[in-house]
């Protein structure tokens, strides 16, 4: 077989040489390079964000339903508290009612918004941006202390005005008699016979509200953190998944089926619905064949054909399955 | 700027001329080159993390270029009509011979080769790839590469002959 030489280096027609040279020397117009790069950089960013948003939206669908329910509960609770407060002319009750409405609405709205981005299995909260459990807890304790102090102040001031009983020590130990008096005066009905723990919102609201608020604040904080960091974290997750898939490929090339299967298991744990599902399925079949698990390989191949009927890898998978069957026989 | 973007930028800077030239020589109209280049590098940006350097970088890039060029050829909106399409043969021949650039002539000649021939001709004659490299990139045996190249050259010189015959005919008409 003779190796042909290029026309440009042989003695062909001068015109042909000139035309070919024009092809070799052709360069895009100056200035195009940077303009095209700007467009590429912009588009590449959009693609990454779109992928991240789509993934986050998909994976938060299940969470959105429960978040919606929680929001409804929050609003109902707020409405109940507001109805109690509305009948009262007392400052303490109004403060509590408003606080309850605020908390209810805030949590409801927060959870509704958060429903679109609440945690997926592989979105990891980066330490740099997410509050640590310790800081979150400290902030929640501080917030609940403020709530308690406000309730205590208003509650005790009111009580002092009513019957001159000091209430500074602990809002949870406000004498039920005072509470009952306030409540009955506010509603115009006697509740002396009702248990004090349920008769008055001031009697035992602070610990409950603080606990609820703590939980809800934590949820809201987590949601906001995820909203602000989900795209970049998702991008990292895809990159990490891709790296692990590359490791699997490398292991398979080196004939290390066990290592490949181990990495694939890790992938399943970390990214159960990752972006490279089809690629991972192919690699799993190859790893099974390499590891001598012919039956498993055939089963996986059948599942692959069902799951990815239009895959470009179908021929490859069928070939792998055929080889696997032959080696089994 | 992330490391991925930095990698992409380096690759872009190094391979921009190659990608532009390849797309142009694969039949993408010059006006569509910026869009096609953008398309190529968007594919590269999505796939770069998976590229394991098992193939040569240029081989990989060429395949993406070929894929993009094929896609663009299929797009109806880039199939531009020639301004001369409405003229009949005599009208065309009666027009003053223009002075097209060498590049336009080359593109016109390459346009008369089928896609397989054009591919092998461009890569061998213009880009200077060797036979074995072409066998790898085109995923076919080396004798097939040389066979395609021979047919491509025959088709190319036939197109050159037709062009020269047409020029001579036009010159004669102008002289008359």
Coordinates of C-alpha atoms in Angstrom, one line a residue:
Chain A
X1 CA 0.0 0.0 0.0
X2 CA 1.6 3.2 -1.1
X3 CA 1.2 6.2 1.2
X4 CA -0.1 9.2 -0.8
X5 CA 1.6 12.5 -0.4
X6 CA -0.3 15.7 0.1
X7 CA -1.3 17.7 -3.0
X8 CA 0.2 20.8 -1.5
X9 CA 3.6 19.3 -1.4
X10 CA 3.4 17.8 -4.9
X11 CA 3.5 19.3 -8.3
X12 CA -0.1 19.9 -9.0
X13 CA -1.8 22.7 -10.8
X14 CA -0.8 26.2 -9.5
X15 CA -4.4 27.2 -9.1
X16 CA -5.2 24.1 -7.1
X17 CA -2.2 24.8 -4.8
X18 CA -3.4 28.4 -4.3
X19 CA -6.9 27.3 -3.5
X20 CA -5.7 24.7 -1.0
X21 CA -3.4 27.2 0.6
X22 CA -6.3 29.5 1.0
X23 CA -8.0 26.7 3.0
X24 CA -4.9 26.1 5.2
X25 CA -4.5 29.9 5.8
X26 CA -8.1 30.6 6.6
X27 CA -8.7 32.3 9.9
X28 CA -11.9 33.6 11.4
X29 CA -12.3 37.3 11.4
X30 CA -10.4 39.1 14.1
X31 CA -12.4 40.0 17.1
X32 CA -14.7 37.0 16.7
X33 CA -12.8 35.0 19.2
X34 CA -13.7 37.1 22.2
X35 CA -17.2 37.8 21.1
X36 CA -17.9 34.1 20.6
X37 CA -16.3 33.3 24.0
X38 CA -18.6 35.7 25.7
X39 CA -21.5 34.0 24.2
X40 CA -20.2 30.5 25.2
X41 CA -19.4 31.6 28.7
X42 CA -22.9 33.0 29.1
X43 CA -24.6 30.0 27.6
X44 CA -22.5 27.5 29.6
X45 CA -23.5 29.3 32.8
X46 CA -27.2 29.2 31.8
X47 CA -27.0 25.5 31.0
X48 CA -25.5 24.7 34.4
X49 CA -28.1 26.8 36.2
X50 CA -30.9 25.3 34.2
X51 CA -29.7 21.8 34.9
X52 CA -29.4 22.6 38.6
X53 CA -32.8 24.2 38.8
X54 CA -34.5 21.4 37.0
X55 CA -32.9 18.8 39.2
X56 CA -33.7 20.7 42.4
X57 CA -37.3 21.2 41.3
X58 CA -37.7 17.5 40.4
X59 CA -36.2 16.3 43.6
X60 CA -38.2 18.7 45.8
X61 CA -41.6 17.6 44.4
X62 CA -42.2 15.2 47.2
X63 CA -41.0 17.6 49.9
X64 CA -43.2 20.3 48.4
X65 CA -46.4 18.4 49.3
X66 CA -45.5 18.0 52.9
X67 CA -44.2 21.6 53.1
X68 CA -47.6 22.7 51.8
X69 CA -49.3 20.8 54.6
X70 CA -47.0 22.2 57.2
X71 CA -47.7 25.7 55.9
X72 CA -51.5 25.1 56.1
X73 CA -51.0 23.9 59.7
X74 CA -49.0 27.0 60.4
X75 CA -51.7 29.3 59.1
X76 CA -54.5 27.5 60.9
X77 CA -52.5 27.8 64.1
X78 CA -52.0 31.5 63.5
X79 CA -55.7 31.9 62.8
X80 CA -56.6 30.1 66.0
X81 CA -54.3 32.3 68.0
X82 CA -55.5 35.4 66.2
X83 CA -59.1 34.5 67.0
X84 CA -58.2 34.2 70.7
X85 CA -56.4 37.6 70.6
X86 CA -59.2 39.3 68.6
X87 CA -61.6 38.9 71.5
X88 CA -59.3 40.4 74.0
X89 CA -58.6 43.9 74.8
X90 CA -55.6 43.0 76.9
X91 CA -52.2 43.9 75.6
X92 CA -50.7 40.6 76.5
X93 CA -53.1 38.7 74.5
X94 CA -52.7 40.9 71.5
X95 CA -49.0 40.6 71.6
X96 CA -49.2 36.8 71.8
X97 CA -51.8 36.7 69.0
X98 CA -49.8 38.9 66.7
X99 CA -46.7 36.9 67.4
X100 CA -48.5 33.7 66.6
X101 CA -49.9 35.2 63.4
X102 CA -46.4 36.3 62.5
X103 CA -44.9 32.9 63.2
X104 CA -47.6 31.1 61.4
X105 CA -47.5 33.3 58.3
X106 CA -43.7 33.3 58.3
X107 CA -43.4 29.6 58.6
X108 CA -46.2 29.0 56.1
X109 CA -44.6 31.2 53.5
X110 CA -41.2 30.0 54.2
X111 CA -42.2 26.4 53.8
X112 CA -44.2 27.1 50.7
X113 CA -41.2 28.8 49.1
X114 CA -38.9 26.2 50.5
X115 CA -41.0 23.4 49.0
X116 CA -39.2 24.0 45.7
X117 CA -35.8 23.5 47.1
X118 CA -35.9 21.6 50.3
X119 CA -33.1 19.1 50.6
X120 CA -32.5 16.4 48.1
X121 CA -30.5 13.3 49.1
X122 CA -27.2 14.5 47.6
X123 CA -27.2 18.2 48.2
X124 CA -24.7 18.7 50.9
X125 CA -24.8 21.9 52.9
X126 CA -21.4 23.6 52.6
X127 CA -19.9 24.5 56.0
X128 CA -18.9 28.0 54.8
X129 CA -22.5 29.1 54.0
X130 CA -24.8 27.0 56.1
X131 CA -25.2 27.7 59.8
X132 CA -23.7 25.0 62.0
X133 CA -26.0 23.2 64.3
X134 CA -24.4 25.0 67.2
X135 CA -24.9 28.5 65.8
X136 CA -28.5 27.6 64.8
X137 CA -29.3 26.4 68.2
X138 CA -27.7 29.4 69.9
X139 CA -29.7 31.7 67.7
X140 CA -32.9 29.8 68.3
X141 CA -32.3 29.9 72.1
X142 CA -31.7 33.6 71.8
X143 CA -34.9 34.2 69.8
X144 CA -37.0 32.1 72.2
X145 CA -35.5 34.0 75.1
X146 CA -36.6 37.2 73.5
X147 CA -40.1 35.9 72.9
X148 CA -40.3 34.7 76.5
X149 CA -39.1 38.1 77.8
X150 CA -41.7 40.0 75.7
X151 CA -44.4 37.7 76.9
X152 CA -43.2 37.9 80.5
X153 CA -43.0 41.7 80.4
X154 CA -46.4 42.3 78.9
X155 CA -47.9 39.5 80.9
X156 CA -46.5 40.6 84.2
X157 CA -47.2 44.3 83.6
X158 CA -50.8 43.4 82.8
X159 CA -51.1 41.3 85.8
X160 CA -49.6 44.0 88.0
X161 CA -52.2 46.4 86.7
X162 CA -54.9 43.9 87.3
X163 CA -54.2 42.5 90.7
X164 CA -50.7 43.7 91.7
X165 CA -49.2 40.2 91.6
X166 CA -45.5 40.3 90.5
X167 CA -44.8 37.9 87.6
X168 CA -41.1 38.4 86.9
X169 CA -39.8 35.0 87.9
X170 CA -41.1 32.6 85.1
X171 CA -43.8 33.2 82.6
X172 CA -44.7 29.5 82.8
X173 CA -45.5 29.9 86.5
X174 CA -47.9 32.8 86.2
X175 CA -50.6 32.0 88.8
X176 CA -53.6 30.5 87.1
X177 CA -55.9 32.7 89.1
X178 CA -54.4 35.8 87.4
X179 CA -54.6 34.1 84.0
X180 CA -58.1 33.1 84.6
X181 CA -59.1 36.5 85.6
X182 CA -57.5 38.1 82.6
X183 CA -59.1 35.6 80.3
X184 CA -62.5 35.8 81.8
X185 CA -62.5 39.5 81.8
X186 CA -61.4 39.5 78.2
X187 CA -64.1 37.1 77.0
X188 CA -66.7 38.0 79.5
X189 CA -67.2 34.4 80.5
X190 CA -66.0 32.5 83.5
X191 CA -63.4 29.8 82.9
X192 CA -62.5 29.2 86.5
X193 CA -63.4 25.6 86.1
X194 CA -61.3 25.0 83.1
X195 CA -57.8 23.6 83.5
X196 CA -55.4 26.4 83.7
X197 CA -53.0 25.0 81.1
X198 CA -55.5 25.3 78.3
X199 CA -57.6 28.2 79.6
X200 CA -55.1 31.0 78.9
X201 CA -52.6 31.5 76.2
X202 CA -50.2 33.2 78.6
X203 CA -50.3 30.2 81.0
X204 CA -48.1 27.9 79.0
X205 CA -47.5 29.4 75.6
X206 CA -43.9 30.4 75.8
X207 CA -42.1 27.0 75.9
X208 CA -44.5 25.6 73.3
X209 CA -44.1 28.6 71.0
X210 CA -40.4 28.8 71.4
X211 CA -40.1 25.1 70.6
X212 CA -42.3 25.4 67.6
X213 CA -40.5 28.5 66.5
X214 CA -37.1 26.9 67.0
X215 CA -38.1 24.0 64.8
X216 CA -39.7 26.2 62.2
X217 CA -36.9 28.7 62.2
X218 CA -34.4 25.9 61.7
X219 CA -36.5 24.6 58.7
X220 CA -36.7 28.1 57.3
X221 CA -33.0 28.7 57.6
X222 CA -32.2 25.4 56.0
X223 CA -34.6 26.2 53.2
X224 CA -33.1 29.6 52.6
X225 CA -29.6 28.2 52.6
X226 CA -30.6 25.6 50.1
X227 CA -32.3 28.2 47.9
X228 CA -29.2 30.3 47.8
X229 CA -26.6 27.5 47.3
X230 CA -28.5 24.7 45.5
X231 CA -27.3 25.5 41.9
X232 CA -23.6 25.5 42.8
X233 CA -23.9 22.5 45.1
X234 CA -25.7 20.7 42.3
X235 CA -23.0 21.5 39.9
X236 CA -20.5 20.1 42.4
X237 CA -22.6 17.0 42.8
X238 CA -22.7 16.4 39.1
X239 CA -19.0 16.9 38.9
X240 CA -18.4 14.6 41.8
X241 CA -20.7 11.9 40.3
X242 CA -18.8 12.3 37.0
X243 CA -15.5 11.8 38.8
X244 CA -16.7 8.6 40.5
X245 CA -18.0 7.3 37.1
X246 CA -14.5 7.9 35.7
X247 CA -13.1 5.9 38.6
X248 CA -15.4 3.1 37.7
X249 CA -14.3 3.2 34.1
X250 CA -10.6 3.2 35.1
X251 CA -11.2 0.2 37.5
X252 CA -12.9 -1.7 34.7
X253 CA -10.0 -0.9 32.3
X254 CA -7.6 -2.3 34.8
X255 CA -9.7 -5.4 35.3
X256 CA -10.7 -4.5 38.9
X257 CA -14.3 -5.6 38.9
X258 CA -14.7 -5.6 42.6
X259 CA -13.4 -2.1 42.9
X260 CA -15.7 -0.9 40.1
X261 CA -18.7 -2.5 41.8
X262 CA -17.8 -0.9 45.1
X263 CA -17.5 2.5 43.5
X264 CA -20.9 1.9 41.8
X265 CA -22.4 1.1 45.2
X266 CA -21.0 4.3 46.6
X267 CA -22.6 6.2 43.7
X268 CA -25.9 4.5 44.3
X269 CA -25.8 5.6 47.9
X270 CA -24.6 9.2 47.3
X271 CA -26.5 9.9 44.1
X272 CA -29.4 7.5 43.8
X273 CA -31.0 9.6 41.0
X274 CA -27.9 11.2 39.6
X275 CA -27.4 12.6 36.1
X276 CA -25.4 9.7 34.8
X277 CA -27.8 6.9 35.5
X278 CA -27.6 5.4 32.0
X279 CA -23.8 5.5 32.0
X280 CA -23.7 3.9 35.5
X281 CA -26.1 1.1 34.3
X282 CA -23.8 0.3 31.4
X283 CA -20.8 0.2 33.7
X284 CA -22.6 -2.0 36.2
X285 CA -23.3 -4.5 33.5
X286 CA -19.7 -4.4 32.3
X287 CA -18.5 -4.9 35.9
X288 CA -20.8 -7.8 36.4
X289 CA -19.5 -9.5 33.3
X290 CA -15.9 -8.8 34.3
X291 CA -16.6 -10.1 37.7
X292 CA -18.0 -13.4 36.3
X293 CA -21.5 -12.7 37.4
X294 CA -23.1 -13.8 34.1
X295 CA -26.6 -14.2 35.6
X296 CA -26.6 -10.8 37.2
X297 CA -25.2 -9.2 34.0
X298 CA -28.1 -10.8 31.9
X299 CA -30.6 -9.6 34.4
X300 CA -29.2 -6.0 34.4
X301 CA -29.0 -6.0 30.6
X302 CA -32.7 -7.0 30.4
X303 CA -33.5 -4.2 32.8
X304 CA -31.4 -1.8 30.9
X305 CA -33.2 -2.6 27.6
X306 CA -36.5 -2.0 29.3
X307 CA -35.5 1.2 31.0
X308 CA -33.5 2.8 28.1
X309 CA -35.2 1.4 24.9
X310 CA -33.8 4.2 22.8
X311 CA -30.3 4.2 24.2
X312 CA -27.4 4.5 21.9
X313 CA -25.7 1.9 24.1
X314 CA -28.3 -0.8 23.3
X315 CA -26.1 -2.6 20.7
X316 CA -23.2 -2.5 23.1
X317 CA -25.3 -3.9 25.9
X318 CA -26.7 -6.7 23.7
X319 CA -23.1 -7.5 22.7
X320 CA -22.0 -7.6 26.3
X321 CA -24.9 -9.8 27.3
X322 CA -24.2 -12.1 24.3
X323 CA -20.6 -12.4 25.4
X324 CA -21.6 -13.0 28.9
X325 CA -24.0 -15.8 27.9
X326 CA -21.4 -17.4 25.8
X327 CA -18.8 -17.4 28.6
X328 CA -21.4 -18.9 30.9
X329 CA -22.0 -21.8 28.5
Chain B
X1 CA -13.7 31.9 37.4
X2 CA -14.0 28.2 38.2
X3 CA -11.3 25.7 37.2
X4 CA -13.7 24.2 34.7
X5 CA -14.2 27.6 33.1
X6 CA -10.5 28.2 33.1
X7 CA -9.9 24.8 31.4
X8 CA -12.5 25.5 28.9
X9 CA -11.0 29.0 28.2
X10 CA -7.6 27.5 27.7
X11 CA -8.9 24.9 25.4
X12 CA -10.9 27.5 23.5
X13 CA -7.9 29.7 23.1
X14 CA -5.8 26.9 21.8
X15 CA -8.3 25.2 19.5
X16 CA -10.5 28.1 18.3
X17 CA -8.7 28.3 14.9
X18 CA -8.8 24.6 14.4
X19 CA -12.5 24.4 15.2
X20 CA -13.4 27.4 13.0
X21 CA -11.4 26.0 10.1
X22 CA -12.8 22.5 10.5
X23 CA -16.4 23.7 10.6
X24 CA -15.8 25.9 7.6
X25 CA -14.2 23.1 5.6
X26 CA -16.9 20.7 6.6
X27 CA -19.4 23.0 4.8
X28 CA -20.7 25.3 7.4
X29 CA -21.3 28.7 5.7
X30 CA -18.9 31.4 6.9
X31 CA -21.8 33.5 8.3
X32 CA -22.8 30.5 10.5
X33 CA -19.4 29.8 11.9
X34 CA -19.8 31.8 15.1
X35 CA -23.0 30.0 16.0
X36 CA -21.4 26.6 15.1
X37 CA -18.3 27.3 17.1
X38 CA -20.4 28.3 20.1
X39 CA -22.4 25.0 19.7
X40 CA -19.1 23.0 19.5
X41 CA -17.7 24.5 22.7
X42 CA -21.0 24.2 24.6
X43 CA -20.8 20.5 23.9
X44 CA -17.2 20.6 25.0
X45 CA -18.1 22.4 28.2
X46 CA -20.7 19.7 29.0
X47 CA -18.4 16.8 28.2
X48 CA -15.0 18.0 29.2
X49 CA -15.2 16.4 32.6
X50 CA -15.8 13.0 31.0
X51 CA -13.0 13.3 28.5
X52 CA -10.3 10.9 29.6
X53 CA -7.7 11.6 26.9
X54 CA -8.0 8.1 25.6
X55 CA -8.5 9.7 22.2
X56 CA -6.5 12.6 21.0
X57 CA -8.1 15.9 22.0
X58 CA -8.3 17.0 18.3
X59 CA -9.8 13.8 17.3
X60 CA -12.5 14.4 19.9
X61 CA -12.9 18.0 18.9
X62 CA -13.1 17.0 15.2
X63 CA -15.9 14.5 16.0
X64 CA -17.9 17.2 17.8
X65 CA -17.3 19.6 14.8
X66 CA -18.4 16.9 12.4
X67 CA -21.5 16.3 14.5
X68 CA -22.3 20.0 14.7
X69 CA -21.7 20.5 11.0
X70 CA -23.9 17.6 10.0
X71 CA -26.7 19.0 12.2
X72 CA -26.4 22.5 10.7
X73 CA -26.5 21.1 7.2
X74 CA -29.7 19.4 8.1
X75 CA -31.3 22.6 9.4
X76 CA -33.6 24.0 6.8
X77 CA -32.9 27.6 7.8
X78 CA -29.3 27.4 7.0
X79 CA -29.8 26.1 3.5
X80 CA -29.5 29.4 1.8
X81 CA -30.5 29.8 -1.7
X82 CA -27.9 31.1 -4.2
X83 CA -28.8 34.5 -5.6
X84 CA -28.2 32.9 -9.0
X85 CA -30.7 30.1 -8.6
X86 CA -33.5 32.0 -10.4
X87 CA -31.3 32.7 -13.4
X88 CA -31.2 30.3 -16.3
X89 CA -28.0 28.9 -17.7
X90 CA -27.6 31.5 -20.4
X91 CA -28.2 34.3 -18.0
X92 CA -25.6 33.0 -15.7
X93 CA -23.1 32.6 -18.4
X94 CA -23.7 36.1 -19.7
X95 CA -22.9 37.6 -16.3
X96 CA -19.5 39.3 -15.9
X97 CA -17.1 36.8 -14.4
X98 CA -16.7 37.8 -10.9
X99 CA -13.4 37.5 -9.1
X100 CA -14.2 35.2 -6.2
X101 CA -11.6 34.7 -3.5
X102 CA -9.5 31.5 -3.5
X103 CA -11.4 30.5 -0.4
X104 CA -14.8 30.8 -2.1
X105 CA -13.5 28.7 -5.0
X106 CA -12.1 26.1 -2.7
X107 CA -15.4 25.9 -0.8
X108 CA -17.3 25.6 -4.1
X109 CA -15.0 22.8 -5.2
X110 CA -15.4 21.0 -1.9
X111 CA -19.1 21.4 -2.1
X112 CA -19.1 19.0 -5.1
X113 CA -17.7 16.2 -3.0
X114 CA -19.9 14.0 -1.0
X115 CA -19.6 14.2 2.8
X116 CA -17.3 11.2 3.2
X117 CA -15.0 12.4 0.4
X118 CA -15.0 15.9 1.7
X119 CA -14.1 14.8 5.2
X120 CA -11.1 12.8 4.2
X121 CA -10.0 15.3 1.6
X122 CA -10.1 18.2 4.0
X123 CA -8.4 16.4 6.9
X124 CA -5.6 15.0 4.7
X125 CA -5.0 17.8 2.2
X126 CA -5.7 20.9 4.2
X127 CA -5.4 19.9 7.9
X128 CA -2.4 17.6 7.1
X129 CA -3.5 14.6 9.2
X130 CA -1.8 11.3 8.4
X131 CA -3.6 8.2 7.1
X132 CA -3.4 6.3 10.4
X133 CA -4.8 9.4 12.2
X134 CA -7.7 9.5 9.8
X135 CA -8.3 5.8 10.2
X136 CA -8.7 6.5 14.0
X137 CA -10.9 9.5 13.7
X138 CA -13.1 8.1 11.0
X139 CA -13.1 4.7 12.6
X140 CA -12.4 2.7 9.5
X141 CA -9.4 0.7 8.2
X142 CA -6.4 2.5 6.7
X143 CA -7.0 1.1 3.1
X144 CA -10.5 2.5 3.3
X145 CA -9.1 5.9 4.2
X146 CA -6.8 5.8 1.2
X147 CA -9.5 4.5 -1.1
X148 CA -11.8 7.4 0.0
X149 CA -9.0 9.8 -0.5
X150 CA -8.4 8.6 -4.0
X151 CA -12.0 8.9 -4.9
X152 CA -12.1 12.3 -3.2
X153 CA -9.2 13.5 -5.3
X154 CA -10.8 12.3 -8.5
X155 CA -14.0 14.1 -7.6
X156 CA -12.1 17.2 -6.6
X157 CA -10.1 17.4 -9.9
X158 CA -13.3 16.7 -11.9
X159 CA -14.8 19.7 -10.1
X160 CA -11.6 21.7 -11.0
X161 CA -11.9 20.7 -14.6
X162 CA -15.5 21.8 -14.7
X163 CA -14.7 25.1 -13.1
X164 CA -11.9 25.8 -15.6
X165 CA -14.1 24.8 -18.5
X166 CA -16.8 27.1 -17.3
X167 CA -14.3 30.0 -16.9
X168 CA -13.0 29.4 -20.4
X169 CA -16.5 29.4 -21.8
X170 CA -17.3 32.7 -20.0
X171 CA -14.1 34.3 -21.2
X172 CA -14.9 33.3 -24.8
X173 CA -18.4 34.8 -24.4
X174 CA -17.0 38.1 -23.0
X175 CA -14.4 38.3 -25.8
X176 CA -17.2 37.9 -28.4

